[in-house]
CSV table of C-alpha atoms and ligand atoms in Angstrom, one decimal:
chain,number,residue,atom,x,y,z
A,1,MET,CA,-30.6,-48.6,-38.4
A,2,ALA,CA,-27.5,-50.3,-36.9
A,3,LEU,CA,-29.8,-52.8,-35.3
A,4,GLU,CA,-31.6,-53.6,-38.5
A,5,MET,CA,-28.3,-54.2,-40.3
A,6,GLU,CA,-27.1,-56.5,-37.6
A,7,LEU,CA,-30.3,-58.5,-37.7
A,8,ASN,CA,-30.1,-58.8,-41.5
A,9,ALA,CA,-26.7,-60.3,-41.1
A,10,THR,CA,-28.1,-63.2,-39.1
A,11,PRO,CA,-30.7,-65.1,-41.1
A,12,SER,CA,-30.8,-68.2,-39.0
A,13,ALA,CA,-29.8,-66.9,-35.5
A,14,ALA,CA,-33.3,-67.0,-34.0
A,15,THR,CA,-34.4,-70.5,-34.4
A,16,GLY,CA,-33.0,-71.5,-31.1
A,17,SER,CA,-35.6,-72.9,-28.7
A,18,THR,CA,-35.0,-76.6,-29.3
A,19,THR,CA,-31.2,-76.4,-29.8
A,20,ARG,CA,-29.4,-78.9,-27.7
A,21,ARG,CA,-26.1,-78.3,-26.1
A,22,THR,CA,-23.4,-80.1,-28.1
A,23,THR,CA,-20.2,-78.3,-27.3
A,24,MET,CA,-18.2,-77.1,-24.3
A,25,LYS,CA,-19.3,-73.5,-24.9
A,26,PRO,CA,-21.3,-71.9,-22.1
A,27,THR,CA,-25.0,-71.9,-22.8
A,28,VAL,CA,-27.1,-68.7,-22.3
A,29,LEU,CA,-30.9,-68.9,-22.0
A,30,VAL,CA,-32.4,-65.6,-23.3
A,31,VAL,CA,-35.9,-64.9,-22.0
A,32,GLU,CA,-37.2,-61.9,-23.9
A,33,ASP,CA,-40.5,-61.2,-25.5
A,34,GLU,CA,-39.4,-58.3,-27.8
A,35,GLU,CA,-38.5,-60.2,-30.9
A,36,ALA,CA,-36.1,-57.7,-32.3
A,37,LEU,CA,-34.2,-57.4,-29.1
A,38,SER,CA,-34.2,-61.2,-28.6
A,39,MET,CA,-32.6,-61.7,-32.0
A,40,LEU,CA,-30.0,-59.0,-31.4
A,41,LEU,CA,-29.1,-60.6,-28.1
A,42,GLN,CA,-28.8,-64.1,-29.7
A,43,TYR,CA,-26.7,-62.7,-32.5
A,44,ASN,CA,-24.3,-61.0,-30.2
A,45,LEU,CA,-24.1,-63.8,-27.7
A,46,GLU,CA,-23.3,-66.3,-30.5
A,47,LYS,CA,-20.7,-64.0,-31.9
A,48,GLU,CA,-19.1,-63.9,-28.4
A,49,GLY,CA,-18.9,-67.7,-28.5
A,50,TYR,CA,-21.9,-68.7,-26.4
A,51,ASP,CA,-24.5,-71.4,-27.3
A,52,VAL,CA,-27.9,-69.6,-27.1
A,53,VAL,CA,-31.4,-70.9,-26.5
A,54,ALA,CA,-34.2,-68.3,-26.6
A,55,THR,CA,-37.8,-68.1,-25.5
A,56,ALA,CA,-40.3,-65.3,-25.2
A,57,ASP,CA,-42.3,-67.1,-22.4
A,58,GLY,CA,-41.6,-67.3,-18.7
A,59,GLU,CA,-43.3,-70.7,-18.2
A,60,GLU,CA,-41.4,-72.1,-21.1
A,61,ALA,CA,-38.2,-70.6,-19.7
A,62,ALA,CA,-38.7,-72.5,-16.4
A,63,MET,CA,-39.0,-75.7,-18.4
A,64,LEU,CA,-36.0,-75.0,-20.5
A,65,VAL,CA,-33.9,-74.3,-17.5
A,66,ARG,CA,-34.5,-77.9,-16.3
A,67,GLU,CA,-34.0,-79.3,-19.8
A,68,ILE,CA,-30.9,-77.6,-21.0
A,69,GLU,CA,-29.3,-76.5,-17.7
A,70,PRO,CA,-28.0,-73.2,-19.0
A,71,ASP,CA,-24.9,-71.6,-17.5
A,72,LEU,CA,-26.6,-68.2,-17.4
A,73,VAL,CA,-30.1,-66.8,-17.8
A,74,LEU,CA,-30.6,-63.4,-19.4
A,75,LEU,CA,-34.0,-62.5,-18.1
A,76,ASP,CA,-36.4,-59.7,-19.2
A,77,TRP,CA,-38.4,-58.2,-16.3
A,78,MET,CA,-41.6,-57.7,-18.1
A,79,LEU,CA,-42.9,-60.9,-19.8
A,80,PRO,CA,-46.5,-61.8,-20.8
A,81,SER,CA,-47.3,-64.9,-18.7
A,82,LEU,CA,-44.8,-65.5,-15.8
A,83,SER,CA,-42.9,-62.3,-15.0
A,84,GLY,CA,-39.1,-62.2,-15.0
A,85,ILE,CA,-39.1,-61.4,-11.4
A,86,GLU,CA,-41.4,-64.3,-10.5
A,87,LEU,CA,-39.3,-66.7,-12.6
A,88,CYS,CA,-36.1,-65.3,-10.8
A,89,ARG,CA,-37.7,-65.9,-7.4
A,90,ARG,CA,-38.8,-69.4,-8.5
A,91,LEU,CA,-35.3,-70.3,-9.7
A,92,ARG,CA,-33.7,-69.1,-6.5
A,93,SER,CA,-36.1,-71.2,-4.4
A,94,ARG,CA,-35.0,-74.5,-6.0
A,95,SER,CA,-31.7,-76.0,-4.8
A,96,GLU,CA,-30.7,-77.0,-8.4
A,97,THR,CA,-30.9,-73.4,-9.6
A,98,ARG,CA,-30.1,-71.5,-6.5
A,99,ASN,CA,-26.7,-70.5,-7.8
A,100,LEU,CA,-27.6,-70.2,-11.5
A,101,PRO,CA,-26.3,-66.9,-12.8
A,102,ILE,CA,-29.1,-64.5,-13.7
A,103,VAL,CA,-28.8,-61.2,-15.4
A,104,MET,CA,-32.1,-59.2,-15.5
A,105,ILE,CA,-33.0,-56.8,-18.3
A,106,THR,CA,-35.6,-54.1,-17.7
A,107,ALA,CA,-37.0,-50.9,-19.0
A,108,ARG,CA,-37.4,-49.5,-15.5
A,109,GLY,CA,-34.5,-47.5,-14.3
A,110,GLU,CA,-35.7,-46.4,-10.9
A,111,GLU,CA,-33.5,-47.2,-8.0
A,112,ALA,CA,-36.3,-48.9,-6.1
A,113,ASP,CA,-36.9,-51.4,-8.9
A,114,ARG,CA,-33.2,-52.0,-9.3
A,115,ILE,CA,-32.9,-52.9,-5.6
A,116,ARG,CA,-36.0,-55.1,-5.9
A,117,GLY,CA,-34.5,-57.0,-8.8
A,118,LEU,CA,-31.3,-57.7,-6.9
A,119,ASP,CA,-33.3,-58.6,-3.8
A,120,THR,CA,-35.1,-61.3,-5.8
A,121,GLY,CA,-31.7,-62.8,-6.4
A,122,ALA,CA,-30.5,-61.5,-9.8
A,123,ASP,CA,-26.7,-61.4,-10.0
A,124,ASP,CA,-26.7,-58.3,-12.1
A,125,TYR,CA,-29.2,-55.9,-13.7
A,126,ILE,CA,-29.1,-53.9,-16.9
A,127,THR,CA,-31.6,-51.2,-18.0
A,128,LYS,CA,-33.0,-50.7,-21.5
A,129,PRO,CA,-31.7,-49.1,-23.7
A,130,PHE,CA,-28.2,-50.6,-23.2
A,131,SER,CA,-25.3,-51.2,-25.4
A,132,THR,CA,-24.6,-54.8,-26.3
A,133,THR,CA,-20.9,-54.2,-25.6
A,134,GLU,CA,-21.8,-53.3,-22.0
A,135,LEU,CA,-24.2,-56.2,-21.6
A,136,MET,CA,-21.5,-58.7,-22.9
A,137,ALA,CA,-19.0,-57.3,-20.4
A,138,ARG,CA,-21.6,-57.7,-17.6
A,139,ILE,CA,-22.3,-61.3,-18.7
A,140,ARG,CA,-18.6,-62.1,-18.7
A,141,ALA,CA,-18.1,-60.6,-15.3
A,142,VAL,CA,-21.0,-62.5,-13.8
A,143,LEU,CA,-19.8,-65.8,-15.3
A,144,ARG,CA,-16.2,-65.1,-14.1
A,145,ARG,CA,-17.5,-64.4,-10.6
A,146,ILE,CA,-19.9,-67.3,-10.3
A,147,ARG,CA,-18.5,-69.9,-12.6
A,148,PRO,CA,-14.8,-69.1,-12.9
A,149,ALA,CA,-14.2,-72.4,-14.6
A,150,LEU,CA,-16.2,-71.4,-17.6
A,151,ALA,CA,-14.3,-68.2,-18.3
A,152,GLU,CA,-10.7,-68.9,-17.3
A,153,ASP,CA,-8.0,-70.6,-19.3
A,154,ILE,CA,-6.5,-72.2,-16.2
A,155,VAL,CA,-8.9,-74.4,-14.3
A,156,THR,CA,-7.8,-76.3,-11.1
A,157,PHE,CA,-9.3,-79.0,-9.0
A,158,GLY,CA,-7.1,-79.9,-6.1
A,159,ASP,CA,-3.7,-80.7,-7.6
A,160,VAL,CA,-5.2,-81.2,-11.1
A,161,VAL,CA,-4.5,-78.2,-13.3
A,162,MET,CA,-6.0,-77.8,-16.8
A,163,ASP,CA,-4.7,-75.2,-19.2
A,164,ARG,CA,-7.4,-74.7,-21.8
A,165,SER,CA,-5.3,-72.5,-24.0
A,166,THR,CA,-2.7,-75.2,-24.6
A,167,HIS,CA,-4.9,-78.3,-23.8
A,168,ARG,CA,-2.5,-79.5,-21.2
A,169,VAL,CA,-3.3,-81.2,-17.9
A,170,ARG,CA,-0.9,-81.6,-15.0
A,171,ARG,CA,-1.4,-83.4,-11.7
A,172,GLY,CA,1.1,-81.8,-9.3
A,173,GLU,CA,4.4,-81.7,-11.1
A,174,ARG,CA,3.4,-84.6,-13.5
A,175,GLU,CA,2.1,-84.0,-17.0
A,176,VAL,CA,-1.1,-86.0,-17.6
A,177,HIS,CA,-1.5,-87.3,-21.2
A,178,LEU,CA,-5.1,-87.5,-22.2
A,179,GLY,CA,-6.9,-88.5,-25.4
A,180,PRO,CA,-9.3,-85.9,-26.8
A,181,THR,CA,-12.4,-87.6,-25.3
A,182,GLU,CA,-10.8,-87.9,-21.9
A,183,TYR,CA,-9.8,-84.3,-22.1
A,184,ARG,CA,-13.3,-83.1,-22.8
A,185,LEU,CA,-14.7,-85.3,-20.1
A,186,LEU,CA,-12.4,-83.9,-17.5
A,187,GLU,CA,-13.0,-80.4,-18.8
A,188,HIS,CA,-16.7,-80.8,-18.4
A,189,LEU,CA,-16.4,-82.2,-14.9
A,190,MET,CA,-14.0,-79.5,-13.9
A,191,GLN,CA,-16.3,-76.8,-15.1
A,192,HIS,CA,-19.0,-78.1,-12.7
A,193,PRO,CA,-17.1,-79.5,-9.7
A,194,GLY,CA,-19.3,-81.6,-7.4
A,195,ARG,CA,-22.2,-81.8,-9.8
A,196,VAL,CA,-23.3,-85.3,-10.6
A,197,PHE,CA,-23.7,-86.1,-14.3
A,198,SER,CA,-25.6,-89.0,-15.7
A,199,ARG,CA,-24.0,-91.0,-18.5
A,200,ALA,CA,-26.6,-89.5,-20.9
A,201,GLN,CA,-25.7,-86.0,-19.8
A,202,LEU,CA,-22.0,-86.7,-20.3
A,203,LEU,CA,-22.7,-88.2,-23.7
A,204,ASP,CA,-24.6,-85.2,-24.7
A,205,ALA,CA,-22.0,-82.7,-23.4
A,206,VAL,CA,-18.9,-84.5,-24.6
A,207,TRP,CA,-19.9,-86.5,-27.7
A,208,GLY,CA,-22.8,-84.3,-28.7
A,209,SER,CA,-26.4,-85.2,-29.1
A,210,ASP,CA,-26.2,-86.2,-32.8
A,211,VAL,CA,-23.8,-89.0,-32.2
A,212,TYR,CA,-25.1,-92.5,-31.2
A,213,VAL,CA,-22.9,-93.9,-28.6
A,214,GLU,CA,-23.7,-96.5,-25.9
A,215,ALA,CA,-23.9,-95.3,-22.4
A,216,ARG,CA,-21.3,-97.9,-21.5
A,217,THR,CA,-18.7,-96.0,-23.6
A,218,VAL,CA,-18.8,-93.3,-20.9
A,219,ASP,CA,-17.6,-95.9,-18.3
A,220,VAL,CA,-14.7,-96.9,-20.7
A,221,HIS,CA,-13.5,-93.4,-21.1
A,222,ILE,CA,-13.9,-92.5,-17.4
A,223,GLY,CA,-11.8,-95.6,-16.7
A,224,ARG,CA,-9.1,-94.3,-19.1
A,225,LEU,CA,-9.3,-90.8,-17.6
A,226,ARG,CA,-8.8,-92.3,-14.1
A,227,LYS,CA,-5.9,-94.4,-15.2
A,228,ALA,CA,-4.1,-91.3,-16.6
A,229,LEU,CA,-4.9,-89.1,-13.7
A,230,ASN,CA,-4.2,-91.5,-10.8
A,231,GLN,CA,-0.8,-93.0,-10.6
A,232,LYS,CA,1.1,-94.7,-7.8
A,233,GLY,CA,-1.8,-94.7,-5.3
A,234,GLN,CA,-2.8,-91.1,-6.0
A,235,ARG,CA,-6.3,-90.3,-4.8
A,236,ASP,CA,-9.1,-90.5,-7.3
A,237,PRO,CA,-10.8,-87.1,-7.9
A,238,ILE,CA,-13.7,-88.8,-9.7
A,239,ARG,CA,-16.6,-90.1,-7.7
A,240,THR,CA,-18.9,-92.9,-9.2
A,241,VAL,CA,-22.4,-92.2,-8.0
A,242,ARG,CA,-24.2,-95.6,-8.1
A,243,ALA,CA,-27.1,-95.7,-10.5
A,244,ALA,CA,-26.6,-92.0,-11.3
A,245,GLY,CA,-23.3,-91.2,-12.9
A,246,TYR,CA,-20.1,-89.4,-12.2
A,247,ALA,CA,-18.9,-86.3,-10.5
A,248,LEU,CA,-15.7,-84.6,-9.3
A,249,ASP,CA,-15.6,-85.5,-5.6
A,250,GLU,CA,-15.7,-82.4,-3.5
A,251,GLN,CA,-14.1,-84.4,-0.6
A,252,PHE,CA,-11.0,-84.5,-2.8
A,253,MET,CA,-10.5,-80.8,-2.0
A,254,ASN,CA,-10.2,-81.4,1.7
B,301,LIG,CA1,-40.6,-57.5,-22.2
């Protein structure tokens, strides 16, 4: 009954499979073939502040992982075409998704299956039936453990410190003044240190996919960000990757 009431409260929560990422919220890919459960998960995840994309199909999920690059996958064990465990194994075997946080959902509660799930590389495991409160806590814990930058208010990269609760950035003792676009660019890069983003990906993440902006605009704002961050010969934490895009330079940490 409670489930029905919650579902009725969300008329448009379940249309997700083509939603593009347009904000700084972490994106969760829900892979679940039970429609009622999928809708309940989407509703609760959105309420918790996540962007949600959902699919009932393992093969489609594999494609969506490449396309939307989710921050976490919530993966049902039993799926019609490609099983959750097979998808998990596949994601773990590719270098791009080796560290992608995965939480498995299953009806099986036996210890042997639990161990098998974790062996396949899932980061956590929850057994049906479960309370959504517990699941949300597990998701937060996994994200905090694997992607601390997505969950924490204070994010650091070398001597660059960002406080996301006050929107302030410091480099060492110096306060760095950034425009809103430069702030969001830096936030996105700091949430994924080392990862190379193309101009198109940065446009999508920072400006949103609905806005038409030329790719060159990214270069302009990266230039402003660098100018604000690097003063008096300070090392540049941003790496330009020729023909590819930009990344926070992991060498900077050494
Ligand atoms: Ca299922």
